Short mmCIF file of C-alpha atoms in Angstrom, two decimals:
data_model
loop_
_atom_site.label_atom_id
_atom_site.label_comp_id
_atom_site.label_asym_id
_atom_site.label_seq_id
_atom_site.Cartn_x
_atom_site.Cartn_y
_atom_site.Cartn_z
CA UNK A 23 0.00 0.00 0.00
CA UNK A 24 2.98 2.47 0.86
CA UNK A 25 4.85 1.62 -2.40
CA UNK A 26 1.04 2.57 -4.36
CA UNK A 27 1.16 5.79 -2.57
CA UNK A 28 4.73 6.59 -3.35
CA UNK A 29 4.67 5.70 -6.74
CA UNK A 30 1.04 7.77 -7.43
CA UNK A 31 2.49 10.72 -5.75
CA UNK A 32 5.55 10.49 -8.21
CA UNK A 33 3.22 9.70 -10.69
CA UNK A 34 1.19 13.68 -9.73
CA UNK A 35 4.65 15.29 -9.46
CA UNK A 36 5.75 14.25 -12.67
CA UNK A 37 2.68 15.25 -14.16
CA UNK A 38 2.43 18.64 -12.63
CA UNK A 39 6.19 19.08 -13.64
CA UNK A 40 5.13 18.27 -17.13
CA UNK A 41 2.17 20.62 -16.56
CA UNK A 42 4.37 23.41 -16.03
CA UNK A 43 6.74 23.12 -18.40
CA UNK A 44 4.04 23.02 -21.30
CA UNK A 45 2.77 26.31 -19.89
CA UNK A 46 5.89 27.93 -19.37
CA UNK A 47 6.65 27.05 -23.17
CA UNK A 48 3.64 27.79 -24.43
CA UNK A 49 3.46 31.53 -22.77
CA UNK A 50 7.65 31.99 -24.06
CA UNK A 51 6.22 31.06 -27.66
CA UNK A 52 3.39 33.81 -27.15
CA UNK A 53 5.41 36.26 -25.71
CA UNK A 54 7.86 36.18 -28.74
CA UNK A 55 4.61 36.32 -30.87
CA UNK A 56 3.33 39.55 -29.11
CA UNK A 57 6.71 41.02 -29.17
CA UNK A 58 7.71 40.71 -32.89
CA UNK A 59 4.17 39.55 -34.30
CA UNK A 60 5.97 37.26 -36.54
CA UNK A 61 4.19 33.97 -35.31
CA UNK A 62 2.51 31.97 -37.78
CA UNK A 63 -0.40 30.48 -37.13
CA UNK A 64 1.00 27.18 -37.09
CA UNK A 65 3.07 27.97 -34.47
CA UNK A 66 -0.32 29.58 -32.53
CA UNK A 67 -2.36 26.10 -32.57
CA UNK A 68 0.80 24.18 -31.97
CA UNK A 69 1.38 26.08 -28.46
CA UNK A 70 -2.81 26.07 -28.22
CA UNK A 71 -1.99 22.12 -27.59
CA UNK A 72 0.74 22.71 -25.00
CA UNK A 73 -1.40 25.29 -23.46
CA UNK A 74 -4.76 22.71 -23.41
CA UNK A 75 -2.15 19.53 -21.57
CA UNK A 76 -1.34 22.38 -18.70
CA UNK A 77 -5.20 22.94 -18.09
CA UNK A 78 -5.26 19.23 -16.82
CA UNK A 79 -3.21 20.25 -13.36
CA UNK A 80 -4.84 22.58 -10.89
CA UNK A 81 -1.72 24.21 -10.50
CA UNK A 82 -1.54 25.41 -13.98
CA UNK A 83 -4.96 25.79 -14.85
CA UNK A 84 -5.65 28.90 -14.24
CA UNK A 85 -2.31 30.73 -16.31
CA UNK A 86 -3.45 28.22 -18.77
CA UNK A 87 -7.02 29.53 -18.97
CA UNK A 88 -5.79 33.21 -19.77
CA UNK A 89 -3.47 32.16 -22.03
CA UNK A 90 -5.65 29.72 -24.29
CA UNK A 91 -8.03 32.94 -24.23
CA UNK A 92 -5.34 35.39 -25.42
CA UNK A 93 -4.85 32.98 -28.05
CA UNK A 94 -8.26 32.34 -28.83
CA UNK A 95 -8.93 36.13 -29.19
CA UNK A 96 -5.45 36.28 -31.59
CA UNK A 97 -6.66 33.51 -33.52
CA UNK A 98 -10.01 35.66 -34.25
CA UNK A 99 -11.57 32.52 -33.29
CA UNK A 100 -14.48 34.21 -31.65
CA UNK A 101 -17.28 31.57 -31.44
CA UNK A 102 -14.58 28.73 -29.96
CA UNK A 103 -13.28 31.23 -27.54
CA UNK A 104 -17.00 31.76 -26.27
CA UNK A 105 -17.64 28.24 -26.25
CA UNK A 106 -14.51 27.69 -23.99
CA UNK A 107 -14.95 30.52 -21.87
CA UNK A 108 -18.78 28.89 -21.10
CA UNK A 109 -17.48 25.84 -20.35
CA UNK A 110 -15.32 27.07 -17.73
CA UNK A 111 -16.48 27.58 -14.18
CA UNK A 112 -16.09 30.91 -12.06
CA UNK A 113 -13.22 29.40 -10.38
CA UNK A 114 -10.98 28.66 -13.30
CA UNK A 115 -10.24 32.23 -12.90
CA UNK A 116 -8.20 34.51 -11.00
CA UNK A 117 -11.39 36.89 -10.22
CA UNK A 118 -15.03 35.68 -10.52
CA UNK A 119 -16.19 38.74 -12.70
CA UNK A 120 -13.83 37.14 -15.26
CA UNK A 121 -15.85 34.31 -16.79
CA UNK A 122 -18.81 36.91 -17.47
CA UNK A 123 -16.53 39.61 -19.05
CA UNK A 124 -15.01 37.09 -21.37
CA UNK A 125 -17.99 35.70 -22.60
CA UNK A 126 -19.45 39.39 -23.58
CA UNK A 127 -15.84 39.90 -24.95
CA UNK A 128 -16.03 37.10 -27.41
CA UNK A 129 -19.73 37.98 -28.01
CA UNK A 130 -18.75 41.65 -29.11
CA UNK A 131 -15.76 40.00 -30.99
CA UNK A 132 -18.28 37.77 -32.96
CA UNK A 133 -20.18 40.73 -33.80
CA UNK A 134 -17.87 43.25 -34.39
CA UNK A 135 -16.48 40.51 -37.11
CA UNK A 136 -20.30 40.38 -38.50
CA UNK A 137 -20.35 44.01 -38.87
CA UNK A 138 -22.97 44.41 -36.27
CA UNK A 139 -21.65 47.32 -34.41
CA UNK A 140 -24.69 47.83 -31.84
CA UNK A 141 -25.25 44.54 -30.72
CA UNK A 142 -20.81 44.67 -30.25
CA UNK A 143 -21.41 47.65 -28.15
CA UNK A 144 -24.22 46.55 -26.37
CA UNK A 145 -21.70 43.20 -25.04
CA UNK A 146 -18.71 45.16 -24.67
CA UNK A 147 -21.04 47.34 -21.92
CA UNK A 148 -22.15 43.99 -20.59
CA UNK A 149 -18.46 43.08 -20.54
CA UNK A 150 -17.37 46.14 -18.58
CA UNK A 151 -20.52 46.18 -16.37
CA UNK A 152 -19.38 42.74 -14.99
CA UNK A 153 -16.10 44.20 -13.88
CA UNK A 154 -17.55 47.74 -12.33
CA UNK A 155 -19.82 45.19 -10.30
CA UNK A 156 -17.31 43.22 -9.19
CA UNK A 157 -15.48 46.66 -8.06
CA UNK A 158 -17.89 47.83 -6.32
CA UNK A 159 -19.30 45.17 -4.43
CA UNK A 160 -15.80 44.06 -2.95
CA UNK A 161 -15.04 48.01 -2.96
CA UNK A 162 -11.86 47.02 -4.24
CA UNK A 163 -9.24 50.04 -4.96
CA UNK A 164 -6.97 50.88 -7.81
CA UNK A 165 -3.92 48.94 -5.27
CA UNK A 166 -1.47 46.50 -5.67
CA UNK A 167 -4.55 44.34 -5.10
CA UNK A 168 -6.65 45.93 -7.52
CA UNK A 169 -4.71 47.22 -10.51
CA UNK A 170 -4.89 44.26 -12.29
CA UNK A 171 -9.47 44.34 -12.01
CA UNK A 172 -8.93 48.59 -12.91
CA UNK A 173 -7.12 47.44 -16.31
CA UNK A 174 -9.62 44.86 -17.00
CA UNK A 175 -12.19 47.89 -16.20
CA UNK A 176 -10.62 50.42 -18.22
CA UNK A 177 -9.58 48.72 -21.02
CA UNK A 178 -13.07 47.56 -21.73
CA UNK A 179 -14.54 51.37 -20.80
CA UNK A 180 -12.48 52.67 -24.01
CA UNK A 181 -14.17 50.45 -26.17
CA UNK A 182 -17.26 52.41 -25.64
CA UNK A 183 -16.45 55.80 -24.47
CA UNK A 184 -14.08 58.29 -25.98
CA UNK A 185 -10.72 58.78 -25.07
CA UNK A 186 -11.50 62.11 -23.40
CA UNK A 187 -14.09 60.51 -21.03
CA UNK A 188 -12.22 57.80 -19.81
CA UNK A 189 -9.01 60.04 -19.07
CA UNK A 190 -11.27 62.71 -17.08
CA UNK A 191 -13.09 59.43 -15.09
CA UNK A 192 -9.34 57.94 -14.84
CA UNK A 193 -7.89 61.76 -13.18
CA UNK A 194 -11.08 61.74 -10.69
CA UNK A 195 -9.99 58.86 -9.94
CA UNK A 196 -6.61 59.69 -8.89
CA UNK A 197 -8.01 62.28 -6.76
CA UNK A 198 -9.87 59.95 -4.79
CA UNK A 199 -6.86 57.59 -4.64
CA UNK A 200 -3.97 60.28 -4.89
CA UNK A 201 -1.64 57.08 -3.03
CA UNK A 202 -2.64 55.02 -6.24
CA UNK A 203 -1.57 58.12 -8.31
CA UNK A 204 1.42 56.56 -10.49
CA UNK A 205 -0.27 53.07 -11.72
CA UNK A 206 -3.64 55.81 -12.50
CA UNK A 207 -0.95 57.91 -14.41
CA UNK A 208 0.42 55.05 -16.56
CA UNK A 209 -3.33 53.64 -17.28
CA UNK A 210 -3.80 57.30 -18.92
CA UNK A 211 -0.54 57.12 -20.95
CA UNK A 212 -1.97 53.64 -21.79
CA UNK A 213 -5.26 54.86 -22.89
CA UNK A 214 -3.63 58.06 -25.09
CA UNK A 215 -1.25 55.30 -26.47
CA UNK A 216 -4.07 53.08 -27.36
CA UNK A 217 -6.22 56.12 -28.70
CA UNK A 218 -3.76 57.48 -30.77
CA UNK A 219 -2.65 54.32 -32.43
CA UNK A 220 -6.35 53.43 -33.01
CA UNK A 221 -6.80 56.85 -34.72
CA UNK A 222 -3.71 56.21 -36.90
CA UNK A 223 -4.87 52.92 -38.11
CA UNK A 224 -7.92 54.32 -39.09
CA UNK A 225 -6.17 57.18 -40.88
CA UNK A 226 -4.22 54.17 -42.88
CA UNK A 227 -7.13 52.42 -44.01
#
């Protein structure tokens, strides 16, 4: 009976070692990917497979999760994403508010590809609503604790404001929370990066 429970507790170590290292390569691959976009898609499903073996070990799972989503969403594959995201429990995330946002995400995706601009805007407000709930309920603050929820928050807020609204909420903000004043200060250079790179794009077309 001892040797059985020395050899299955190998057995979990070996697989949670195994579990980590596909993760670990999978995000190195990514990171390349975001840095010099020069990933083909090959490449993208091939580390979608070592992402999918690290989901199998609760340890991993919920790295894995994010990254098969970031994936997903670079992939444009909208409807699998939403599919995955449903299948998921609340759990499989780092924040609860997180299965809800990505499922409006992938909605607004799906439309956005179908040209169907209101019914994207419509889920990209559901998407954000599910994070300014989840703010204020835990009254959670724009901390060390919190920065990571305020990105989620603000990111999806500039998808259906303007870039002058969400910089004047963003510096009320930091009046509230003038100890939180340098992580509010970079989410404003993010936003004006954002903005103006969206407007360039545009100016391309």
């Amino acid at each position: 009976m001892t040797a059985f429970l020395i050899s299955f507790a190998s057995c979990l170590s070996n697989k949670k070692k195994d579990c980590i290292g596909h993760l670990r390569y999978a995000q190195s691959v990514y990171n390349k990917h975001l840095l010099n976009n020069d990933t083909s898609k090959k490449d993208l499903l091939n580390i979608l497979v070592q992402t999918n073996s690290a989901l199998e070990c609760p340890s991993t799972r919920i790295g894995a999760v994010e990254l098969k989503i970031s994936i997903l969403l670079n992939l444009k594959y909208y409807k699998r994403g939403y599919d995955f995201v449903n299948s998921l429990n609340i759990y499989d995330f780092k924040y609860s508010y997180k299965k809800q946002m990505w499922r409006s995400f992938f909605k607004a995706k799906s439309y956005e590809k179908k040209g169907d601009y209101l019914n994207q805007k419509i889920n990209f407000h559901k998407a954000a609503n599910s994070v300014k709930n989840y703010i204020k309920s835990n009254n959670i603050a724009p901390d060390n604790n919190g920065e990571d929820i305020y990105y989620d928050f603000y990111e999806l807020k500039s998808k259906i404001s303007s870039k002058e609204e969400v910089i004047t909420e963003l510096k009320k903000l930091k009046n509230t929370y003038p100890s939180n004043a340098q992580f509010i200060d970079a989410l404003i250079q993010t936003i004006i990066y954002k903005g103006d790179k969206s407007t360039t794009a545009t100016q391309n077309e």
